[in-house]
XYZ file of C-alpha atoms in Angstrom:
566
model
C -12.977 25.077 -65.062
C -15.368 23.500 -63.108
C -18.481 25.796 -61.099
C -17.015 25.968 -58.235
C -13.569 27.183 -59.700
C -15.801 29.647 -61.340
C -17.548 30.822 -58.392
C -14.043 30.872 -56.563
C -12.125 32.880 -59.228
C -15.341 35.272 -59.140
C -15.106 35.649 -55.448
C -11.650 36.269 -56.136
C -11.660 39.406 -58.532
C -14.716 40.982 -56.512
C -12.678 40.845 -53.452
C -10.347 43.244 -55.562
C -10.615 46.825 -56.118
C -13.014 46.908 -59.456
C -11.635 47.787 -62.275
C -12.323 48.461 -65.983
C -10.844 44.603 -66.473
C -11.795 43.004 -63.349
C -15.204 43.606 -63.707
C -16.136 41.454 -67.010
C -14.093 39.238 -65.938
C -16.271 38.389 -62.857
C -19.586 38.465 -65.061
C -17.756 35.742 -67.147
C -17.181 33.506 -64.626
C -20.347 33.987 -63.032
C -21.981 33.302 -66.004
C -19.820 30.370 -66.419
C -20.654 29.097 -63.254
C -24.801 29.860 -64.470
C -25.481 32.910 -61.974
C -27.268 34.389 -64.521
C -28.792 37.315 -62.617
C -25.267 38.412 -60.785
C -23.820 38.140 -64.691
C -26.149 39.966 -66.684
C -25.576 43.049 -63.905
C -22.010 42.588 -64.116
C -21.862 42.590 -68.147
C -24.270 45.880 -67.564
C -21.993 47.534 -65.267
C -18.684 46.745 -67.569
C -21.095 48.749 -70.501
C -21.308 51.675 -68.504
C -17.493 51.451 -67.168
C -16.492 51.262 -70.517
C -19.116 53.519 -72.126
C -17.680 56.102 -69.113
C -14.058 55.721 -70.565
C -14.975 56.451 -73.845
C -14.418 52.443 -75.076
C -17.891 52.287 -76.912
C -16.809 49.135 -78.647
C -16.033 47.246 -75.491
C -19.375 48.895 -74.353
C -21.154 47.439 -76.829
C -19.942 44.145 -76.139
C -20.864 43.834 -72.387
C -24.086 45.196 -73.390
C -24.349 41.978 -76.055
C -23.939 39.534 -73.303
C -25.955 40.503 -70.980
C -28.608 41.196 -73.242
C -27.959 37.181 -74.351
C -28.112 36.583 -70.875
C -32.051 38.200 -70.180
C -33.005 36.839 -73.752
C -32.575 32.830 -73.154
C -34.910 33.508 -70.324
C -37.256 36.453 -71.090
C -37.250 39.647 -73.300
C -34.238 42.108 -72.433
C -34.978 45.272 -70.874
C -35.766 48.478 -73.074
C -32.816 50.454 -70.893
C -30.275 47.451 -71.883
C -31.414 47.615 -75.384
C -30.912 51.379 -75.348
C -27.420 51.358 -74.175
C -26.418 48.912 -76.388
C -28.070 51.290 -79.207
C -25.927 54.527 -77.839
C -22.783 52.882 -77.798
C -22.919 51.446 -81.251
C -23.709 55.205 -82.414
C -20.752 56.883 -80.670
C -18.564 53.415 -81.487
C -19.118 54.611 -85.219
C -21.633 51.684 -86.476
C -25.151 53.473 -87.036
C -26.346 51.253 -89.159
C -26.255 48.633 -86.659
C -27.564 51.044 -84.074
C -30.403 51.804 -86.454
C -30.973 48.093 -86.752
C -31.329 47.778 -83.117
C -33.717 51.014 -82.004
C -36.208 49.810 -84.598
C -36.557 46.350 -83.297
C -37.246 48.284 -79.517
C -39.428 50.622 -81.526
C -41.528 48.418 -82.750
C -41.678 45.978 -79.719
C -42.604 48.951 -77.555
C -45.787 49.445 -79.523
C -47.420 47.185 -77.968
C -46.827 48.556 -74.504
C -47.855 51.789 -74.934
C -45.766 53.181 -77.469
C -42.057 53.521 -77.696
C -40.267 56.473 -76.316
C -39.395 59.750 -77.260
C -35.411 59.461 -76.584
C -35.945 56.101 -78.817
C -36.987 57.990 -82.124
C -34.109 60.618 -81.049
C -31.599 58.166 -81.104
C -33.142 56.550 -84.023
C -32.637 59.737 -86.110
C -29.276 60.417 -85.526
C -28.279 56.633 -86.365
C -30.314 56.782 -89.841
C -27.740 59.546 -91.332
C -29.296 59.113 -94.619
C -32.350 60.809 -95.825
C -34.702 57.651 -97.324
C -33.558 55.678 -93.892
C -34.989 58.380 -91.701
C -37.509 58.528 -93.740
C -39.361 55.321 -93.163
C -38.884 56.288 -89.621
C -40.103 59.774 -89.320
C -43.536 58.363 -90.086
C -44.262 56.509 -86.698
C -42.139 59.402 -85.269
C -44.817 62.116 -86.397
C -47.844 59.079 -85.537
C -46.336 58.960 -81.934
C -46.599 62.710 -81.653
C -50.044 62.912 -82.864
C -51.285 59.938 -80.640
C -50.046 61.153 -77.210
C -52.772 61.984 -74.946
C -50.543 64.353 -72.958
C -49.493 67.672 -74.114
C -46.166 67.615 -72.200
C -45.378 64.341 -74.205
C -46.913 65.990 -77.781
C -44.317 68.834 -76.706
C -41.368 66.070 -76.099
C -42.204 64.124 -79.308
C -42.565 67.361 -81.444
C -39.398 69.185 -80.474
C -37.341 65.672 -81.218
C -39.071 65.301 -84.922
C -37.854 68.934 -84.811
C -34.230 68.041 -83.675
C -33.986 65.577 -85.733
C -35.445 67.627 -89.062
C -32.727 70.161 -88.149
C -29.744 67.739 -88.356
C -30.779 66.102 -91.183
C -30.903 69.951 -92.999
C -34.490 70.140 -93.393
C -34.773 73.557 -91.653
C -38.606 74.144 -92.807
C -39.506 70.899 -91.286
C -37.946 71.992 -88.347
C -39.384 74.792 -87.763
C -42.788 73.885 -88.968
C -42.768 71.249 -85.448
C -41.426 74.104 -83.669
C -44.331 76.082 -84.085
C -47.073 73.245 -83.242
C -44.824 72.877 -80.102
C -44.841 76.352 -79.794
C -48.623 76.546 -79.304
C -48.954 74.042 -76.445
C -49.333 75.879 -73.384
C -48.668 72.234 -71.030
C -45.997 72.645 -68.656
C -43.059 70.431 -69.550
C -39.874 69.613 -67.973
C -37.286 72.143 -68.053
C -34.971 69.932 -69.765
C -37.252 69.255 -72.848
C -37.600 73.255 -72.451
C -34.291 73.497 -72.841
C -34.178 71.385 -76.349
C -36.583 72.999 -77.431
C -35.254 76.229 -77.344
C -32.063 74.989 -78.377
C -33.143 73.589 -81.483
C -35.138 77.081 -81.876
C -32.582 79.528 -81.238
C -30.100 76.858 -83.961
C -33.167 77.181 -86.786
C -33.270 81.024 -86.275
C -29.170 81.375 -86.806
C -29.753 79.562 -90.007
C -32.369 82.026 -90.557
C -30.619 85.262 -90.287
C -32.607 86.217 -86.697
C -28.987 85.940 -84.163
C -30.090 88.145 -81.869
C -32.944 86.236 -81.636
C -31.613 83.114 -81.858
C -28.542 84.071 -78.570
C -31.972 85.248 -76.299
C -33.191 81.709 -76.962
C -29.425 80.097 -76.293
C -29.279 81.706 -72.827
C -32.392 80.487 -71.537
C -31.626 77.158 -72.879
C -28.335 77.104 -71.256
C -29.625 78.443 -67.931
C -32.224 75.511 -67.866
C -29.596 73.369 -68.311
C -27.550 74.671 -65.442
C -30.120 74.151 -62.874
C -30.975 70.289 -64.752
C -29.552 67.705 -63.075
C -28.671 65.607 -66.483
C -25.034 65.530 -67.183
C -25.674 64.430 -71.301
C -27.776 67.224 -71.740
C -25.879 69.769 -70.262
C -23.476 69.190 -72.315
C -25.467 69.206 -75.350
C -26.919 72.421 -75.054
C -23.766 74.026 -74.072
C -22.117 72.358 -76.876
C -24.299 73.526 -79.235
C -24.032 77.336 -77.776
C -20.208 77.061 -78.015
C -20.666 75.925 -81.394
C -23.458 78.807 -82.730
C -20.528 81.215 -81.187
C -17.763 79.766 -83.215
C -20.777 79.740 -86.461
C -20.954 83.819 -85.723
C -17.271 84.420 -85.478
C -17.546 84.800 -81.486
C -14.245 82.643 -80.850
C -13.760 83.663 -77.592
C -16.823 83.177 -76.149
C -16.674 79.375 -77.764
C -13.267 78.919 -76.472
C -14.567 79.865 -73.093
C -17.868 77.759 -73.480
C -15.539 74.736 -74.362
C -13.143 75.326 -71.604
C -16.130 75.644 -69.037
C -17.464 71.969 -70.239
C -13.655 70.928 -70.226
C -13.452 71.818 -66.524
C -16.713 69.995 -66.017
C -15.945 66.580 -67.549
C -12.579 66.170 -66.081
C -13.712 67.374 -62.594
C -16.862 64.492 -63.249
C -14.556 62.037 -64.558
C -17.260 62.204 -67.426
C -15.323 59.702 -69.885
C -15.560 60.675 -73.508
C -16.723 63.966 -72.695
C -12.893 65.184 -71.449
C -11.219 64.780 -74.783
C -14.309 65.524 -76.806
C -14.165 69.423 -75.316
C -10.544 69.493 -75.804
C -10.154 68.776 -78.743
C -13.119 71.803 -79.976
C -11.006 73.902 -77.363
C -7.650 73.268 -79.500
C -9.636 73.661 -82.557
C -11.048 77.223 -81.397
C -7.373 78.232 -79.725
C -5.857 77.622 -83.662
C -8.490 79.719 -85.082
C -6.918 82.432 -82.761
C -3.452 81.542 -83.807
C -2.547 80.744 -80.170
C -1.252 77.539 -81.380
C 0.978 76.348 -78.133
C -2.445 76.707 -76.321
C -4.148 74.625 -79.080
C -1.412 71.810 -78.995
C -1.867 71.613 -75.248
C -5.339 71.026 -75.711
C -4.669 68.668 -78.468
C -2.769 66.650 -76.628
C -5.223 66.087 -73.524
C -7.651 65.173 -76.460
C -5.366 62.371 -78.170
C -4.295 61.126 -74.869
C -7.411 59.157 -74.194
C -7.929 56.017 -76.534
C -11.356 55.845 -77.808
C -13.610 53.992 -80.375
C -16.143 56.597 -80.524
C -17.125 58.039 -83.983
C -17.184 61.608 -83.136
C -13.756 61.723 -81.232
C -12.403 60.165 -84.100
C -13.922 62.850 -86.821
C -13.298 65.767 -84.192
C -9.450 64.629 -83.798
C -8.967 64.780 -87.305
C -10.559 68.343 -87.702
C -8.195 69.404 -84.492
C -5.484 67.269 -84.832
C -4.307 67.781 -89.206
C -5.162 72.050 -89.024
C -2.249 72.208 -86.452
C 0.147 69.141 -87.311
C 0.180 70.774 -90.946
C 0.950 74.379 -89.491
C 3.768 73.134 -87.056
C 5.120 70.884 -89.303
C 4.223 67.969 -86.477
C 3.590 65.013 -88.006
C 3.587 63.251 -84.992
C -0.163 65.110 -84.614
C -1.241 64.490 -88.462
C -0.061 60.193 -87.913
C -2.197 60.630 -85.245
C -5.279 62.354 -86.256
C -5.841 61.462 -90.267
C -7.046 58.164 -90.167
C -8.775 58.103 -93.699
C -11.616 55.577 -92.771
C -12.718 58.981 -90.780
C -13.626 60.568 -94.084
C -16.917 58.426 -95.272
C -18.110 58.205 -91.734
C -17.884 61.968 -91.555
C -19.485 62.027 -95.245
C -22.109 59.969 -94.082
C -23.416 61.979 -90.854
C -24.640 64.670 -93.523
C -24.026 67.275 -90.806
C -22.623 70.354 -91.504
C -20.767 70.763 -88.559
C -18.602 67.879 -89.170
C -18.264 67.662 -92.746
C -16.878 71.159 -92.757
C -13.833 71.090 -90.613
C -13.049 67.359 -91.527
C -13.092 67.521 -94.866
C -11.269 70.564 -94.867
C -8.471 69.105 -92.956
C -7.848 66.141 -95.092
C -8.271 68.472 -98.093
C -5.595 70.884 -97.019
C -3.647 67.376 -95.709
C -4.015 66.174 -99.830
C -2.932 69.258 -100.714
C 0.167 69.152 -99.270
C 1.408 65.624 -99.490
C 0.516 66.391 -103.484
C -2.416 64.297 -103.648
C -4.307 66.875 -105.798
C -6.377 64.314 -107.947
C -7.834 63.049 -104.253
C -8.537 66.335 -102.860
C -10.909 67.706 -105.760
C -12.574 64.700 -105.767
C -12.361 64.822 -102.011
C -13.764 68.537 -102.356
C -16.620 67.434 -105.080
C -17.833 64.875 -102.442
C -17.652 67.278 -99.758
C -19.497 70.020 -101.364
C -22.162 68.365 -102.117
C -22.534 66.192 -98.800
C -24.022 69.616 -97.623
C -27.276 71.069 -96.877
C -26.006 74.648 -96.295
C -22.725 76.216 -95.760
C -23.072 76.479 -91.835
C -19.628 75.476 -89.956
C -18.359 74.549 -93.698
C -17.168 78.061 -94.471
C -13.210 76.566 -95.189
C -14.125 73.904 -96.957
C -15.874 75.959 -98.807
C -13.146 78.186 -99.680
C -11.067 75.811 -100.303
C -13.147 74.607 -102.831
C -13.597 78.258 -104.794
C -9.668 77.827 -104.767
C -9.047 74.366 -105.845
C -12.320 72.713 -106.658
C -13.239 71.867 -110.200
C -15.278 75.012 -111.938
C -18.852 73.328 -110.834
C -17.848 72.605 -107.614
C -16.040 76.316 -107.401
C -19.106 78.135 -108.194
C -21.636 75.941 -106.476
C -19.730 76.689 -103.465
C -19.524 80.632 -103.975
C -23.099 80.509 -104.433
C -23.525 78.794 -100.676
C -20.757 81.408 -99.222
C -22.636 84.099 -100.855
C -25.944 83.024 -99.771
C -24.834 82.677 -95.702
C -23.666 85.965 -95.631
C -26.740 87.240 -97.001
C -29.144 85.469 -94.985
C -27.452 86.168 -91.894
C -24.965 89.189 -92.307
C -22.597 88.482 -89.465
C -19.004 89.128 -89.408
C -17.664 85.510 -90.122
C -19.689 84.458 -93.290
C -19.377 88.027 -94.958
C -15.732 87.611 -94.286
C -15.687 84.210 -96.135
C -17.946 85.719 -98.760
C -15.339 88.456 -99.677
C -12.738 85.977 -99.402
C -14.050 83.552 -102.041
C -15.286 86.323 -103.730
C -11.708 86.855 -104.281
C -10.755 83.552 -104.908
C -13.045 83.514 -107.767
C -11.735 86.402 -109.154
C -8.207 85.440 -108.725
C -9.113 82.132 -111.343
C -10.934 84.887 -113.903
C -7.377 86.109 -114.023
C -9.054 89.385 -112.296
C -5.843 91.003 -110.623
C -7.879 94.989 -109.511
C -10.851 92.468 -108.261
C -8.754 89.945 -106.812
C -6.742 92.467 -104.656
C -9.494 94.867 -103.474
C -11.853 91.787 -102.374
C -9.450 90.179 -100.679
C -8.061 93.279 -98.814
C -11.709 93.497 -97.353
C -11.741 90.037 -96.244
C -8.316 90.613 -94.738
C -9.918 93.549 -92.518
C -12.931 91.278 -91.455
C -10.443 88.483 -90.161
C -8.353 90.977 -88.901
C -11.506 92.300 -87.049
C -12.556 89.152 -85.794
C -8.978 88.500 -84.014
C -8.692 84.923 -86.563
C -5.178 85.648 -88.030
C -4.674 82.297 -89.945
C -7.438 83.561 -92.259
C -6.465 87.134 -92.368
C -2.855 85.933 -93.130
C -4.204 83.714 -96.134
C -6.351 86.862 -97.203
C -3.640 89.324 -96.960
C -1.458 86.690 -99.297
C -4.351 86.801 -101.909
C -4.300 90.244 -101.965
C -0.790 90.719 -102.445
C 0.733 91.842 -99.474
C 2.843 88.915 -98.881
C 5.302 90.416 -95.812
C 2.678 91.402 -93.487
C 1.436 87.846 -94.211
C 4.672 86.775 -93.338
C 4.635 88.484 -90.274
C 1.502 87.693 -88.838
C 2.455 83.870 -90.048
C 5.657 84.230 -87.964
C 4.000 86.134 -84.979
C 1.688 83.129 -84.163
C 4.169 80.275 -84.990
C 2.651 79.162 -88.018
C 6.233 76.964 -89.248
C 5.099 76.098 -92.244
C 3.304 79.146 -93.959
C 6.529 80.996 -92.404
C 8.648 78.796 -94.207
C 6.701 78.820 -97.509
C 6.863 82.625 -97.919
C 10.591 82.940 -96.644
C 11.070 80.526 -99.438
C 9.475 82.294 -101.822
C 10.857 85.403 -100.950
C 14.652 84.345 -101.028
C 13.766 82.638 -104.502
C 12.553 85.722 -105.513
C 16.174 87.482 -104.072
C 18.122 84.857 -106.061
C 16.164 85.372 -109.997
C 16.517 89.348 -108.989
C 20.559 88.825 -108.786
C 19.987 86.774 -111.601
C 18.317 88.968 -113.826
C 20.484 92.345 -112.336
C 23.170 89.998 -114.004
C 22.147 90.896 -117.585
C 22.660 94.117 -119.595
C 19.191 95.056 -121.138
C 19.609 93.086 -124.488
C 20.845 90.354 -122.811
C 17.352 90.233 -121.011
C 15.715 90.858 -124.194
C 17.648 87.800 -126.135
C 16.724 85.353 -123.118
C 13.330 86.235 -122.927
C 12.732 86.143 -126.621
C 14.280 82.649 -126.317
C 11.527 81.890 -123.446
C 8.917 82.599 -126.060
C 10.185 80.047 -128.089
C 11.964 82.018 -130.902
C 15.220 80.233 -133.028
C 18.058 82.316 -133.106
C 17.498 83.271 -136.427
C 13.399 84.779 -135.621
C 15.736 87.126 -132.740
C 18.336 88.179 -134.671
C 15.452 89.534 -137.425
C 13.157 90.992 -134.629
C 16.108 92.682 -133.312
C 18.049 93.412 -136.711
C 21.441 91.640 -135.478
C 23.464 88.992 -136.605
C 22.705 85.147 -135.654
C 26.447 85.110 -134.432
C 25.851 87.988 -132.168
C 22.663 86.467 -130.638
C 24.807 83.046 -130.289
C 27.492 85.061 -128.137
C 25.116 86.664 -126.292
C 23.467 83.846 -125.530
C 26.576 82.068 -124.321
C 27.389 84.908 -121.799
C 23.781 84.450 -120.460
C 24.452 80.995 -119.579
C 27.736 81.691 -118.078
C 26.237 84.732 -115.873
C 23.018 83.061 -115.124
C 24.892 79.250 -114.167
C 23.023 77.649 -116.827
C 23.821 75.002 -119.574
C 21.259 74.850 -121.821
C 18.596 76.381 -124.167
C 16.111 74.478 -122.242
C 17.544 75.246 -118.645
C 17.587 79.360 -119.739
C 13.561 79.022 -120.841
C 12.725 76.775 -118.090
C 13.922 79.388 -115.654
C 12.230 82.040 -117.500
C 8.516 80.213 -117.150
C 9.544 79.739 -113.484
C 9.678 83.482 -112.872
């Protein structure tokens, strides 16, 4: 095409309503047609259309061009360069973010130092501890060298932020406490992080009472701020110290609250994001058609982003396994999912993820991939916050390392903070261990506590799977069918009529008859019964042959292979 077909197809499309497509299609053809300035706004604008509908790789894309566009004349702007940064975060390629903050990082030094969202961006895109490393150094140096408190504050509370997510609680607390004593005023939305990465250390500390003081002043700061992103972030967090404490409902609530916002905002990624930690919170509760309504709103809006994808697979496999819909679990467990999650070395995402493709391993038979799935998990994490069912799952299935290393972590939560939830999961795996010590008294009476803490804490999935370790499989049953749970309903009736059928079975038999067959079980010839019982061979060889005929069997083998069954 020539310029002017260019400039007319342009004209064209911007005549038309704009749309998601129409719009980088007019910054092509304007840059075709060299209108540089009109194209690198356009390519801008298509990064923040697609950025708003949750299409980070698209995002990231516009953002490229336009960026190509400012560079062949001058250096790109620091906002452009920072948008193209976000989007390859939440588009799942940190590295690549990483890559791209420090360049801007280091450029801005030279203009007065680079700012304090840069280094917070920077430190969730360098997941790994020797990346953020090399980074936290200029981080700290940009702290000290501010010559305004309100900025020391700022740059403190993010090395703090940043110390927290990366598990290092001490460090986190120790740049709490130098932004603690700085008496500047400072924005109340930096108030608000800092309080919110305050109240988060002091959970982890064992202070909640504390720690929910500091949570409600954060989230009332954020209330009256007019930023959307941190709203949401603070609230987010609250909803998920609630869920950390055993408070469901007043997570579900907090979720269904941000829910309401984004969709009344048209806030993009933000819509399925809180829907899918609504279903998640709703299947903790065992209202499961809630949860799959929620679900559903989540998986209903395509996305690249990284932590839609990890959060729909810690939604998504929990409740496709339980209702048997594997619609949901095609969906949701896209195994790529499962280094990215490995690699955020957050607690809060490694926990429920891994869990879900554990319990998904599990039951497609995979049991080789899920210990080593659980091995890698375990020991991805810094403490056992928001990890307490992978954790279990690991004192059930783990190998004996990985079993006891995680006990240990269950242990130490519910002694550090001694709320509901993690002394709950303490108990439970407490019982779990005992159960694989062959422990039966133990096994029963620690799980029959654990049962009354879930039972407490309104979370009948886990007080159904407690009740089962403890024995009483029918009111497991029941609480199983009660909430809809299909396929732990189905596993127990299953068990239960198998158990109906051997009883028949074995009611079949006169006493020596039982006697013979189980002798046989242990592996005795004919002749070693008919000593240990002072008979004849012939006599055990008839009885033997009315045991087959009673119990529909044909063989030796059949008669002790339904024996070790029992």
């Amino acid at each position: 095409m020539t310029r002017a077909e260019h400039l007319t197809a342009a004209a064209r499309l911007e005549a038309l309503p704009f749309t998601p497509e129409s719009v980088p299609q007019i910054a092509e053809h304007l840059s075709a047609a060299g209108i540089v300035d009109r194209a690198i706004n356009y390519f801008e604008a298509a990064g923040d259309i697609a950025v708003s509908g949750g299409d980070y790789a698209q995002a990231a894309a516009a953002y490229r061009r336009s960026i190509a566009l400012e560079q062949a004349r001058t250096r790109p702007r620091t906002e452009l360069v920072r948008k193209l940064a976000r989007a390859l975060l939440l588009g799942g390629c940190p590295d690549e973010s990483a890559l791209v903050l420090a360049h801007l990082v280091e450029s801005s030094k030279a203009s007065g130092g680079p700012a304090s969202d840069d280094f917070a961006t920077l430190g969730m895109a360098y997941w790994t501890d020797a990346q953020t490393a090399t980074w936290l150094g200029p981080v700290v140096g940009a702290a000290e060298g501010a010559v305004d408190d309100a900025e020391r504050f700022e740059n403190l509370t993010t090395i703090a932020g940043i110390s927290y997510e990366l598990g290092n609680i001490g460090r986190a607390k120790r740049f709490l406490k130098r932004a603690g004593e700085i008496s500047a005023n400072v924005p109340a939305g930096v108030r608000a992080r800092y309080l919110d990465i305050l109240g988060r250390t002091k959970i982890s500390s064992g202070m909640v009472d504390e720690a929910l003081r500091d949570f409600r002043e954060a989230r009332e700061l954020a209330e009256l701020h007019a930023n959307d992103d941190l709203y949401f972030a603070i609230i987010g967090n609250n909803a998920d110290v609630m869920q950390l404490i055993g408070r469901i409902d007043e997570a579900l609530s907090l979720w269904k609250q941000l829910f309401l916002h984004a969709k009344s905002s048209c806030m993009g990624w933000h819509v399925p994001d809180t829907a899918l930690n609504a279903a998640s919170c709703l299947r903790e509760r065992g209202d499961l058609a809630e949860a799959v309504r929620f679900l559903t709103i989540g998986l209903s809006h395509e996305s690249s982003c990284a932590t839609l994808r990890i959060r729909a697979a810690a939604a998504g496999i929990p409740i496709g396994l339980l209702l048997e819909r594997e619609d949901f679990i095609e969906r949701c467990a896209d195994e790529s999912v499962i280094e990215l999650t490995l690699r955020t070395k957050e607690c809060a995402r490694i926990g429920p993820t891994i869990a879900a493709f554990v319990e998904l391993f599990l039951a497609r038979r995979r049991d080789d991939e899920a210990i080593a799935l659980l091995d890698a998990g375990v020991q991805a994490l810094r403490r056992a916050d928001h990890a307490y069912a992978l954790l279990a799952l690991a004192c059930e299935h783990g190998t004996a390392e990985t079993s006891a290393r995680a006990l240990a972590m269950l242990n130490e939560a519910a002694h550090i903070r001694r709320d509901p939830l993690s002394r709950a999961f303490a108990l439970y795996a407490q019982g779990l261990a005992a159960h694989r010590k062959r422990d039966t008294g133990a096994t029963r009476r620690l799980a029959a506590a654990a049962a009354s803490e879930f039972l407490s804490l309104t979370l009948p999935v886990r007080h159904a799977r407690a009740l089962e370790l403890a024995g009483k499989m029918r009111e497991a049953l029941h609480v199983y069918e009660m909430i809809g749970d299909v396929r732990d309903a189905r596993r127990l009736s299953s068990l239960f009529a198998r158990r109906k059928s051997r009883g028949s079975a074995d009611a079949a038999l006169t006493s020596r008859q039982t006697e013979i067959a189980r002798l046989v079980a242990q592996g005795l010839t004919n002749k070693e019964i008919a000593d240990a019982l002072e008979i004849s061979e012939k006599t055990v060889e008839n009885h033997l042959q009315t045991i087959y005929a009673r119990l529909g069997l044909s063989s030796r083998a059949r008669l002790i292979a339904n024996f070790i069954s029992q």
